[in-house]
mmCIF file of C-alpha atoms in Angstrom:
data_model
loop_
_atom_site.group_PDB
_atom_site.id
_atom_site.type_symbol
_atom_site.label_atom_id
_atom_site.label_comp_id
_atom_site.label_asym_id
_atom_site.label_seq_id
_atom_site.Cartn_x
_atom_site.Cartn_y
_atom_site.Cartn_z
ATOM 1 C CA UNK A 1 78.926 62.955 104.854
ATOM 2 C CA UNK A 2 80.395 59.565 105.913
ATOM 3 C CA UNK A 3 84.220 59.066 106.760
ATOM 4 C CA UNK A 4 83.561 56.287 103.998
ATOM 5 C CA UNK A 5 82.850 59.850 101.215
ATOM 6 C CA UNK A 6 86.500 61.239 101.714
ATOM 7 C CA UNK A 7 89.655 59.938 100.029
ATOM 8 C CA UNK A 8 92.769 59.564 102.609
ATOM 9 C CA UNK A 9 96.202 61.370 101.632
ATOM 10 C CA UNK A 10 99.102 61.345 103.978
ATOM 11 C CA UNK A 11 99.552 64.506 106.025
ATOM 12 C CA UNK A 12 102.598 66.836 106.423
ATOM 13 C CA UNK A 13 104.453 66.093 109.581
ATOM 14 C CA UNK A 14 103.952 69.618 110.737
ATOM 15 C CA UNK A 15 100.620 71.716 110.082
ATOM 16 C CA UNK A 16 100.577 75.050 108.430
ATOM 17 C CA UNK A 17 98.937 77.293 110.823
ATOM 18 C CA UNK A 18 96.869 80.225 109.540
ATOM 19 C CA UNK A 19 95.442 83.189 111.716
ATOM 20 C CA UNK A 20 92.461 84.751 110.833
ATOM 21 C CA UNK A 21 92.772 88.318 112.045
ATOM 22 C CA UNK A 22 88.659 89.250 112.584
ATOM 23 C CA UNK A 23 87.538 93.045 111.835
ATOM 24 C CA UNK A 24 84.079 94.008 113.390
ATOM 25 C CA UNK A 25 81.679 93.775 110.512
ATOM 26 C CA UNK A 26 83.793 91.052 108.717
ATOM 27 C CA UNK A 27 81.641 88.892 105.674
ATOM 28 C CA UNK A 28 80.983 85.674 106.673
ATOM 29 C CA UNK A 29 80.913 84.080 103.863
ATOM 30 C CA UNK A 30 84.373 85.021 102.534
ATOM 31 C CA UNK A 31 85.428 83.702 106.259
ATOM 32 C CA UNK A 32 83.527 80.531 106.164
ATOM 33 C CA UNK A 33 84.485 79.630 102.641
ATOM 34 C CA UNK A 34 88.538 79.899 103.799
ATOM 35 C CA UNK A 35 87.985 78.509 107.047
ATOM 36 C CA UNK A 36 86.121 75.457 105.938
ATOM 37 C CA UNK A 37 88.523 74.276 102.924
ATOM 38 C CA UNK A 38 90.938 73.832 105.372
ATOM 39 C CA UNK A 39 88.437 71.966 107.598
ATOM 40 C CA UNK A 40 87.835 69.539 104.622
ATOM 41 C CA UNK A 41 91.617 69.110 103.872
ATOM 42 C CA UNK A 42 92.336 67.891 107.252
ATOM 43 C CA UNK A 43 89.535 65.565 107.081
ATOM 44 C CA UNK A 44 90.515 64.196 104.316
ATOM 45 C CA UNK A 45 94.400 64.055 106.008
ATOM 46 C CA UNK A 46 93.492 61.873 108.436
ATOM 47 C CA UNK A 47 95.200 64.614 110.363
ATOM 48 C CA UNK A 48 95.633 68.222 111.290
ATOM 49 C CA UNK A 49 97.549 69.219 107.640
ATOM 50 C CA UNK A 50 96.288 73.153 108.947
ATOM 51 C CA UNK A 51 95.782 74.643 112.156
ATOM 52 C CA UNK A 52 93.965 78.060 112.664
ATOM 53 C CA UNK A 53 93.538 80.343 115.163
ATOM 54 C CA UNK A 54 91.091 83.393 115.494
ATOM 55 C CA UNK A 55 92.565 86.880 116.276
ATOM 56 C CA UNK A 56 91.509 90.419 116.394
ATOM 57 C CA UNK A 57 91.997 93.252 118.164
ATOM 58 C CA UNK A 58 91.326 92.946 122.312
ATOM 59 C CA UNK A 59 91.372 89.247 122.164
ATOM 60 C CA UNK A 60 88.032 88.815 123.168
ATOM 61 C CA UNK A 61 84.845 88.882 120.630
ATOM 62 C CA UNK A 62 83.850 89.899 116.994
ATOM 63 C CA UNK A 63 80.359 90.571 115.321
ATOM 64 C CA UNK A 64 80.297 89.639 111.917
ATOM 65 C CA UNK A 65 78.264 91.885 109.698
ATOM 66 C CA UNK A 66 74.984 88.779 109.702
ATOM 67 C CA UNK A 67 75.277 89.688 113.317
ATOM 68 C CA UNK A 68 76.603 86.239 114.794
ATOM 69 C CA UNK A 69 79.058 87.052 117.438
ATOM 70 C CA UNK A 70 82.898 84.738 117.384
ATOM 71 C CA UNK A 71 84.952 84.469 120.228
ATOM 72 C CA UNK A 72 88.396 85.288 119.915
ATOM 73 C CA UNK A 73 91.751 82.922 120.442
ATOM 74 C CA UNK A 74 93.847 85.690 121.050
ATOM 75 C CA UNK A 75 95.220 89.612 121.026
ATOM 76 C CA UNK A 76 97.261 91.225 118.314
ATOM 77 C CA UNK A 77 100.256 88.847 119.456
ATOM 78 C CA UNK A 78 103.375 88.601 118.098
ATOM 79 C CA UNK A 79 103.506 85.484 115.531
ATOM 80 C CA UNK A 80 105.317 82.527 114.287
ATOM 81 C CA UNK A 81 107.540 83.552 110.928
ATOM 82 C CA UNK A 82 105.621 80.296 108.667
ATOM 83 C CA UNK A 83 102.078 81.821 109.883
ATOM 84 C CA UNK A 84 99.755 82.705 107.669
ATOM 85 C CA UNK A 85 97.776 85.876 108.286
ATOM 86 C CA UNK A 86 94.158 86.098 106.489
ATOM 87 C CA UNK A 87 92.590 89.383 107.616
ATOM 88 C CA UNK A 88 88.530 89.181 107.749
ATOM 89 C CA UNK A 89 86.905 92.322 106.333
ATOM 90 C CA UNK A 90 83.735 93.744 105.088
ATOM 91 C CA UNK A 91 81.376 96.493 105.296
ATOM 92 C CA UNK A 92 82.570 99.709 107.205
ATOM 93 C CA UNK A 93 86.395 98.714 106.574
ATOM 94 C CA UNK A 94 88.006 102.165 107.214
ATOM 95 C CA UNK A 95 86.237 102.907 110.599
ATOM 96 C CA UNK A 96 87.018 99.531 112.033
ATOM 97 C CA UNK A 97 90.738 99.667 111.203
ATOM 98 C CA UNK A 98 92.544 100.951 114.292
ATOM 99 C CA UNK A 99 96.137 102.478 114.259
ATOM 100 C CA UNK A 100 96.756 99.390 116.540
ATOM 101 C CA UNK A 101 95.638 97.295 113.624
ATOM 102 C CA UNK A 102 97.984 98.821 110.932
ATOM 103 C CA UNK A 103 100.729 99.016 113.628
ATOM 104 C CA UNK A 104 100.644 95.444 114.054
ATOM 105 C CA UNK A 105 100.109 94.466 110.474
ATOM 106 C CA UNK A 106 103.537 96.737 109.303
ATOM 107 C CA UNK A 107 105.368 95.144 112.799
ATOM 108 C CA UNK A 108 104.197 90.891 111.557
ATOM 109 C CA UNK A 109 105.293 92.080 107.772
ATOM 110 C CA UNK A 110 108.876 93.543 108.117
ATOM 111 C CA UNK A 111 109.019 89.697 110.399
ATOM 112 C CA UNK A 112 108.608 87.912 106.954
ATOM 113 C CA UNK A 113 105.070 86.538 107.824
ATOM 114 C CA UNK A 114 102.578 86.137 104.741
ATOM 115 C CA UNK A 115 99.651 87.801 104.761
ATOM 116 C CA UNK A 116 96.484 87.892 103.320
ATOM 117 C CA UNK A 117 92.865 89.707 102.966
ATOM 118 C CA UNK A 118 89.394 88.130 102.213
ATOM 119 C CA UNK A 119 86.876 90.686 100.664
ATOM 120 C CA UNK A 120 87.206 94.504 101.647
ATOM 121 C CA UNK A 121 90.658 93.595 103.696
ATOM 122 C CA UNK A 122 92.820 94.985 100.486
ATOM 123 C CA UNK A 123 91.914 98.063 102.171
ATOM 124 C CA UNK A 124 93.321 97.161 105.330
ATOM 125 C CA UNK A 125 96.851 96.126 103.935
ATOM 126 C CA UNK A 126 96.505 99.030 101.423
ATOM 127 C CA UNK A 127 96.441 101.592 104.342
ATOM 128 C CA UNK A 128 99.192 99.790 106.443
ATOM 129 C CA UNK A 129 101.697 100.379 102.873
ATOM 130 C CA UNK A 130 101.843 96.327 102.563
ATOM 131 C CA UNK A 131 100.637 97.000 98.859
ATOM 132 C CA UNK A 132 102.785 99.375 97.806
ATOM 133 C CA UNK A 133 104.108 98.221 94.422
ATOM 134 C CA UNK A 134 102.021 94.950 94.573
ATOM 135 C CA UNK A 135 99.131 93.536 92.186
ATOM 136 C CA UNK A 136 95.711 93.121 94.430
ATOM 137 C CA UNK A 137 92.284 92.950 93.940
ATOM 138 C CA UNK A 138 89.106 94.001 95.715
ATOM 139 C CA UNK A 139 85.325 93.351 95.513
ATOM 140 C CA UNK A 140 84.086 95.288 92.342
ATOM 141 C CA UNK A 141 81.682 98.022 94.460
ATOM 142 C CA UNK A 142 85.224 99.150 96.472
ATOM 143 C CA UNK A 143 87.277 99.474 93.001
ATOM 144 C CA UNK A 144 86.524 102.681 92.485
ATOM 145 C CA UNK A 145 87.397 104.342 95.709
ATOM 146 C CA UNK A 146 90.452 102.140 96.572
ATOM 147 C CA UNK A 147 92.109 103.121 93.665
ATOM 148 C CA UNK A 148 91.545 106.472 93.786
ATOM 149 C CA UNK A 149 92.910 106.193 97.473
ATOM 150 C CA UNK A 150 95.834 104.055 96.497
ATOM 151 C CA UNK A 151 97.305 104.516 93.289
ATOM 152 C CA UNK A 152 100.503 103.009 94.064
ATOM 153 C CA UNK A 153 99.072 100.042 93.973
ATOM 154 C CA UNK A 154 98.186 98.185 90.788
ATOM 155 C CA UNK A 155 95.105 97.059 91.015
ATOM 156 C CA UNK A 156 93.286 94.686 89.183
ATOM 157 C CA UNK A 157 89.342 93.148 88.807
ATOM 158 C CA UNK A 158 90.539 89.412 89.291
ATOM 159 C CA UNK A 159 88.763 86.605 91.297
ATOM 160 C CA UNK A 160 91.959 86.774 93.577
ATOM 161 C CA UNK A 161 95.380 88.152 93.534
ATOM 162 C CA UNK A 162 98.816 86.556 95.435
ATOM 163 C CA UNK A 163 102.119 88.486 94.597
ATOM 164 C CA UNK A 164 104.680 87.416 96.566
ATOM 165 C CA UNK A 165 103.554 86.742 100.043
ATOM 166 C CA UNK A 166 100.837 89.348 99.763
ATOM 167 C CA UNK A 167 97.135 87.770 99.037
ATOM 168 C CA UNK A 168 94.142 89.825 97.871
ATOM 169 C CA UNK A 169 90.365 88.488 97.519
ATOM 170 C CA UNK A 170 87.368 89.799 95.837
ATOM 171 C CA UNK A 171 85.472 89.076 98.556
ATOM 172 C CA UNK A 172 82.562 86.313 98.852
ATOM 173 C CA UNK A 173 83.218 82.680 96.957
ATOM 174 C CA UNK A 174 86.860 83.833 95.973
ATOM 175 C CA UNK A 175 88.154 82.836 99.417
ATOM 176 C CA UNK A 176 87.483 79.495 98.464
ATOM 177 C CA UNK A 177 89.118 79.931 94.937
ATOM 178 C CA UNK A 178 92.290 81.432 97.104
ATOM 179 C CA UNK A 179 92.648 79.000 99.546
ATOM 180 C CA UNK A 180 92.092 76.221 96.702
ATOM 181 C CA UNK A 181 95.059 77.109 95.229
ATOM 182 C CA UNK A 182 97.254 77.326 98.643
ATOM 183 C CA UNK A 183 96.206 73.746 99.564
ATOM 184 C CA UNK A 184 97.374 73.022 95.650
ATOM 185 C CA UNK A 185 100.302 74.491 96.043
ATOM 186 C CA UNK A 186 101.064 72.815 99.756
ATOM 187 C CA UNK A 187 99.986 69.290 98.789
ATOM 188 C CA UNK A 188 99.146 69.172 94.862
ATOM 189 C CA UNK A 189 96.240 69.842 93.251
ATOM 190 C CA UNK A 190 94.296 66.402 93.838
ATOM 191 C CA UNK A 191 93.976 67.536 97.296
ATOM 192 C CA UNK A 192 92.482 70.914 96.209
ATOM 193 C CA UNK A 193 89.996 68.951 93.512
ATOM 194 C CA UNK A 194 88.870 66.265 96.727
ATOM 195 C CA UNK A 195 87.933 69.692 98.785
ATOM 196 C CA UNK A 196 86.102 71.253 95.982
ATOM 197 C CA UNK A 197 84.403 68.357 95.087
ATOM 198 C CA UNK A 198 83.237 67.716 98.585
ATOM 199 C CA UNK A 199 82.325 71.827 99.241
ATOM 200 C CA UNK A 200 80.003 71.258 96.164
ATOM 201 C CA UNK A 201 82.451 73.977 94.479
ATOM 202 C CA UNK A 202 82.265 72.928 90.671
ATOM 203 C CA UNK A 203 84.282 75.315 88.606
ATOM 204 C CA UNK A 204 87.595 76.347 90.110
ATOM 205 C CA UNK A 205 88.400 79.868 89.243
ATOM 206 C CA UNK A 206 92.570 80.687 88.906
ATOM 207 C CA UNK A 207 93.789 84.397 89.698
ATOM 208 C CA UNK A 208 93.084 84.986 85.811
ATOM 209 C CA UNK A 209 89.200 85.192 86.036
ATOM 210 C CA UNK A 210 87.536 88.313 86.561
ATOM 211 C CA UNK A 211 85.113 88.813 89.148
ATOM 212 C CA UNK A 212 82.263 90.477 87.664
ATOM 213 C CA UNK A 213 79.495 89.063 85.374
ATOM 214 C CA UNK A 214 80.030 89.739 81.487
ATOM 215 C CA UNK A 215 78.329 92.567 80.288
ATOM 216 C CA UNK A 216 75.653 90.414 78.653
ATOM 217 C CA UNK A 217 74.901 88.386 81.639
ATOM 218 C CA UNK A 218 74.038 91.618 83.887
ATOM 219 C CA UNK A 219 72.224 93.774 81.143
ATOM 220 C CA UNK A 220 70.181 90.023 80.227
ATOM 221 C CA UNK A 221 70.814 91.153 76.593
ATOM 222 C CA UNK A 222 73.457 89.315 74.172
ATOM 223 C CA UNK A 223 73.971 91.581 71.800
ATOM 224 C CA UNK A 224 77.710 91.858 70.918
ATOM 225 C CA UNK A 225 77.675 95.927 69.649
ATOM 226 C CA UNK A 226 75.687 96.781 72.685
ATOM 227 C CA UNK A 227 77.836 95.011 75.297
ATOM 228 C CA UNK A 228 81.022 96.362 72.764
ATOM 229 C CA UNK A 229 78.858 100.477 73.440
ATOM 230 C CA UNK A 230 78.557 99.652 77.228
ATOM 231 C CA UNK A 231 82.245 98.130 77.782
ATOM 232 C CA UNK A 232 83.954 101.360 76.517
ATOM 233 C CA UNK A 233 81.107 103.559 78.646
ATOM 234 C CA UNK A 234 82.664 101.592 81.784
ATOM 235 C CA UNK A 235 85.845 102.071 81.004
ATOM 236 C CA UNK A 236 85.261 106.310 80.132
ATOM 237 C CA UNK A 237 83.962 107.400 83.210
ATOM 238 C CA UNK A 238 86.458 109.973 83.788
ATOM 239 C CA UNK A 239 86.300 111.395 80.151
ATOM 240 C CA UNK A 240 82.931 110.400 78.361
ATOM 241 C CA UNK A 241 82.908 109.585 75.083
ATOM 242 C CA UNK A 242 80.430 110.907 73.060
ATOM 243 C CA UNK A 243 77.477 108.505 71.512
ATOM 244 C CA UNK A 244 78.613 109.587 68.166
ATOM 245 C CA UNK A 245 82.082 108.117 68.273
ATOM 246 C CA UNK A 246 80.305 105.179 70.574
ATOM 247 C CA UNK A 247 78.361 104.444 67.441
ATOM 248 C CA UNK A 248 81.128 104.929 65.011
ATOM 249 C CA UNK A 249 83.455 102.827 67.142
ATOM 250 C CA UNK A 250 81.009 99.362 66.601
ATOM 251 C CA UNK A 251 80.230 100.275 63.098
ATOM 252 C CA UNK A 252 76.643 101.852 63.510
ATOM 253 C CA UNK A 253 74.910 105.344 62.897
ATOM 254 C CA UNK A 254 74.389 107.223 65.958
ATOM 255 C CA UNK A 255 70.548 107.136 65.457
ATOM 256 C CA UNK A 256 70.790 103.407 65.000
ATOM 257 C CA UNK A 257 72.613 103.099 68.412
ATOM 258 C CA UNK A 258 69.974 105.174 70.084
ATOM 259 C CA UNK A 259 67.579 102.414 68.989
ATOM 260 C CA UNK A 260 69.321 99.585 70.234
ATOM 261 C CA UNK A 261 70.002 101.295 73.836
ATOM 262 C CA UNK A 262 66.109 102.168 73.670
ATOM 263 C CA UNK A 263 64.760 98.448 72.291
ATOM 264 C CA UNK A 264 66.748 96.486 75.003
ATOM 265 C CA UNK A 265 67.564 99.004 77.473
ATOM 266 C CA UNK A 266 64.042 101.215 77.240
ATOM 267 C CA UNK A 267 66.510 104.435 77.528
ATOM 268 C CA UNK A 268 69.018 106.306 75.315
ATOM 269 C CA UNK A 269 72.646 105.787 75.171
ATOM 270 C CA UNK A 270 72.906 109.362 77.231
ATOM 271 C CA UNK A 271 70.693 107.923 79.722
ATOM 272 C CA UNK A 272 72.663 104.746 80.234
ATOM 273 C CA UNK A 273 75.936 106.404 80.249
ATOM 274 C CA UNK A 274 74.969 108.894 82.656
ATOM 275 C CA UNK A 275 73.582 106.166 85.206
ATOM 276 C CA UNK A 276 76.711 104.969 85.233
ATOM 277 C CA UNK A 277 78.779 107.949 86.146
ATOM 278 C CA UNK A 278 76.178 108.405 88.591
ATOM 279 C CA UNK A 279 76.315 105.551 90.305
ATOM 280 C CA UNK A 280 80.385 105.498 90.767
ATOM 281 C CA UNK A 281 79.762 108.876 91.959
ATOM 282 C CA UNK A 282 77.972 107.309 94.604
ATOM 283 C CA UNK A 283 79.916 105.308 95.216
ATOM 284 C CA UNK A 284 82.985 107.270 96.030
ATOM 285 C CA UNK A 285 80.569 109.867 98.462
ATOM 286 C CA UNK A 286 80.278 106.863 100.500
ATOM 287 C CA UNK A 287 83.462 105.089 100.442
ATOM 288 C CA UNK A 288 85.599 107.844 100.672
ATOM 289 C CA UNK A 289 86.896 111.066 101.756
ATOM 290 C CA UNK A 290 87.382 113.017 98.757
ATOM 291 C CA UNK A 291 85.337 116.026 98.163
ATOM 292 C CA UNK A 292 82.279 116.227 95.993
ATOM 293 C CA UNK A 293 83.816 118.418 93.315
ATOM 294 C CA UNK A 294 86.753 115.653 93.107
ATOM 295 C CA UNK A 295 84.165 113.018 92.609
ATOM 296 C CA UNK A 296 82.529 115.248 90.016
ATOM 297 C CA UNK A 297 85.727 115.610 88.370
ATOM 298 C CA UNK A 298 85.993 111.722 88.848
ATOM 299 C CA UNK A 299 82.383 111.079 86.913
ATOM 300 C CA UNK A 300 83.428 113.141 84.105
ATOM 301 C CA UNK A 301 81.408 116.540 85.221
ATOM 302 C CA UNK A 302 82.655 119.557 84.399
ATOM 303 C CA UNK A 303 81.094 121.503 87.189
ATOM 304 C CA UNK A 304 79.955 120.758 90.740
ATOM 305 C CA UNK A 305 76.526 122.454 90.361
ATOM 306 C CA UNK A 306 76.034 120.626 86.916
ATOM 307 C CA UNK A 307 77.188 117.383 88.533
ATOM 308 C CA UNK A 308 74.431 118.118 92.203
ATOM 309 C CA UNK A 309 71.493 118.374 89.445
ATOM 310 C CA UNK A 310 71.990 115.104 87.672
ATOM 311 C CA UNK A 311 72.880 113.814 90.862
ATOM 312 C CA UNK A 312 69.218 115.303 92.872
ATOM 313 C CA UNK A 313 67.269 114.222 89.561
ATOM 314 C CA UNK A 314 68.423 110.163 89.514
ATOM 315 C CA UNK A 315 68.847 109.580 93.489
ATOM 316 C CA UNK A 316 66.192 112.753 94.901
ATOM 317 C CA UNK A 317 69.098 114.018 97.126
ATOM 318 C CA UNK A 318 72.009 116.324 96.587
ATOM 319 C CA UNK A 319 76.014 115.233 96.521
ATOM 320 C CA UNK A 320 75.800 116.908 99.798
ATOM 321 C CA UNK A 321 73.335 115.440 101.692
ATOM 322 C CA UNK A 322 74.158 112.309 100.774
ATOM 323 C CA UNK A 323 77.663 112.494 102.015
ATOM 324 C CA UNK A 324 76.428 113.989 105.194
ATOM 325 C CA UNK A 325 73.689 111.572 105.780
ATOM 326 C CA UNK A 326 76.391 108.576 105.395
ATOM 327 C CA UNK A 327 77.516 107.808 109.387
ATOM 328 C CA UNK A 328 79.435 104.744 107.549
ATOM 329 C CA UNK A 329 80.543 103.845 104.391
ATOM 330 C CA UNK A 330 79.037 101.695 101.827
ATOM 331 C CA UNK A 331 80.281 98.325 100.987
ATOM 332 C CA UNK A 332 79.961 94.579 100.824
#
């Protein structure tokens, strides 16, 4: 792309600096997406409008979770008060947060500095109490277990999240949503469209999109009782409802509900529902700490040895073994 492509503005007379704080394991594409907005903006400045740096913990080097390795710029230091911190986070989040981490993160925060986290990060501010009374987000396969870790904060399925000078992503594209809207609010948002245009990024999301696909979009179906049945199965995990009221709740016979779940879905509303509980389930053995009869309790299972045979039947493993087997925790 030619000098020629990009549309000059006039840059700020001193650059915002932002320091990404690196976490062994981090997503690159959440980190690539950020980094590279602010790439274009300058480019289109003329001029340095943003300065980064790369940080983590030793100062040295960081593997991504691809595998490419990225050399550091420096140690946890202490910071300039109009920095911007964007902590880089992705799978095994919990084992590669240090005390030294969290330490840091509380000491840069009572200092005034903003700070921010791009995909599984929410975790990271989460556990160093930055959250605490705040709205943040997190990538949809986390939900579940952050927010049965951290109920003090209110927690939400958005694209991205900024409450005060607190910054939560979903993880993957919404880094570029994110840092859209901070180069909007720094220098209006003609400067945001020109960097969206040029990253190929056509539809801008705001911090009012959701992050998931719509219910008829994942199932391939549009049907609207059926994505009506499944919507109110996702959101009675804890306390399933019954297929009868399902069915009375859209207006259908129970045994006419059982045929829709079986003509698009090939198995019964029972089925469905209980794939579902299964699967969060899962996902809390391997993203958190709490025991298996807590997660049973979780998945709406009203005993552990009730909740280990559904569990052996759909994934050929026990509750158990699977939590035993897991060395690190699942995620994105």
């Amino acid at each position: 792309m030619s000098r020629a492509n990009t549309i000059a503005f006039e840059a700020p007379e001193k650059p915002r600096r932002f320091v990404f704080v690196l976490l062994n394991d981090f997503t690159l594409l959440s980190f690539a997406g950020a980094l590279d907005a602010l790439r274009i903006a300058n480019r289109n400045f003329g001029a340095d409008a943003y300065e980064w740096v790369l940080c983590g913990e030793g100062g040295e080097s960081v593997i991504s979770s691809a595998g490419p390795e990225f050399r550091l710029d420096m140690d946890l230091e202490e910071l300039k008060r109009d920095d911007t911190v964007l902590i880089c986070s992705g799978v095994n989040v919990q084992a590669n947060t240090s005390k030294r981490m969290l330490n840091w993160l509380r000491r840069e925060a009572r200092r005034g500095v903003a700070i921010g986290g791009l995909c599984t990060a929410a975790h990271v501010m989460a556990k160093a109490g930055l959250l605490d009374g705040k709205r943040a987000t997190i990538h949809w396969e986390n939900h579940d277990s952050f927010a049965e870790e951290f109920d003090e904060v209110e927690l939400t399925k958005s694209v991205f999240v900024v409450d005060g000078n607190r910054m939560t992503t979903a993880g993957g594209t919404s880094a570029i949503d994110l840092m859209l809207k901070l180069i909007a609010d720094d220098h209006g948002e003609e400067v945001a469209n020109v960097v969206a245009d040029q990253q190929i990024y056509t539809t801008i999301r705001t911090d009012q999109d959701t992050q998931r696909l719509s219910v008829p979009t994942r199932i391939g179906v549009r049907h609207p009782k059926l994505s009506a049945v499944i919507q109110m199965m996702e959101a009675n995990i804890e306390e399933p409802v019954s297929p009868s009221i399902l069915a009375k709740d859209v207006g259908m016979s129970t045994r006419q509900l059982e045929r829709l779940f079986r003509r698009y879905l090939n198995r019964s509303p029972k089925r469905y529902y209980m794939e579902l509980r299964l699967q969060k389930a899962r996902n809390l053995l391997m993203q958190t700490d709490m025991s298996v009869i807590n997660v049973a309790l979780a998945c709406g299972f009203a005993s552990p040895s009730h909740f280990s045979k559904c569990y052996r039947a759909h994934y050929n493993t026990t509750p158990y073994r699977e939590r035993g087997s897991q060395a690190t925790r699942l995620s994105v």
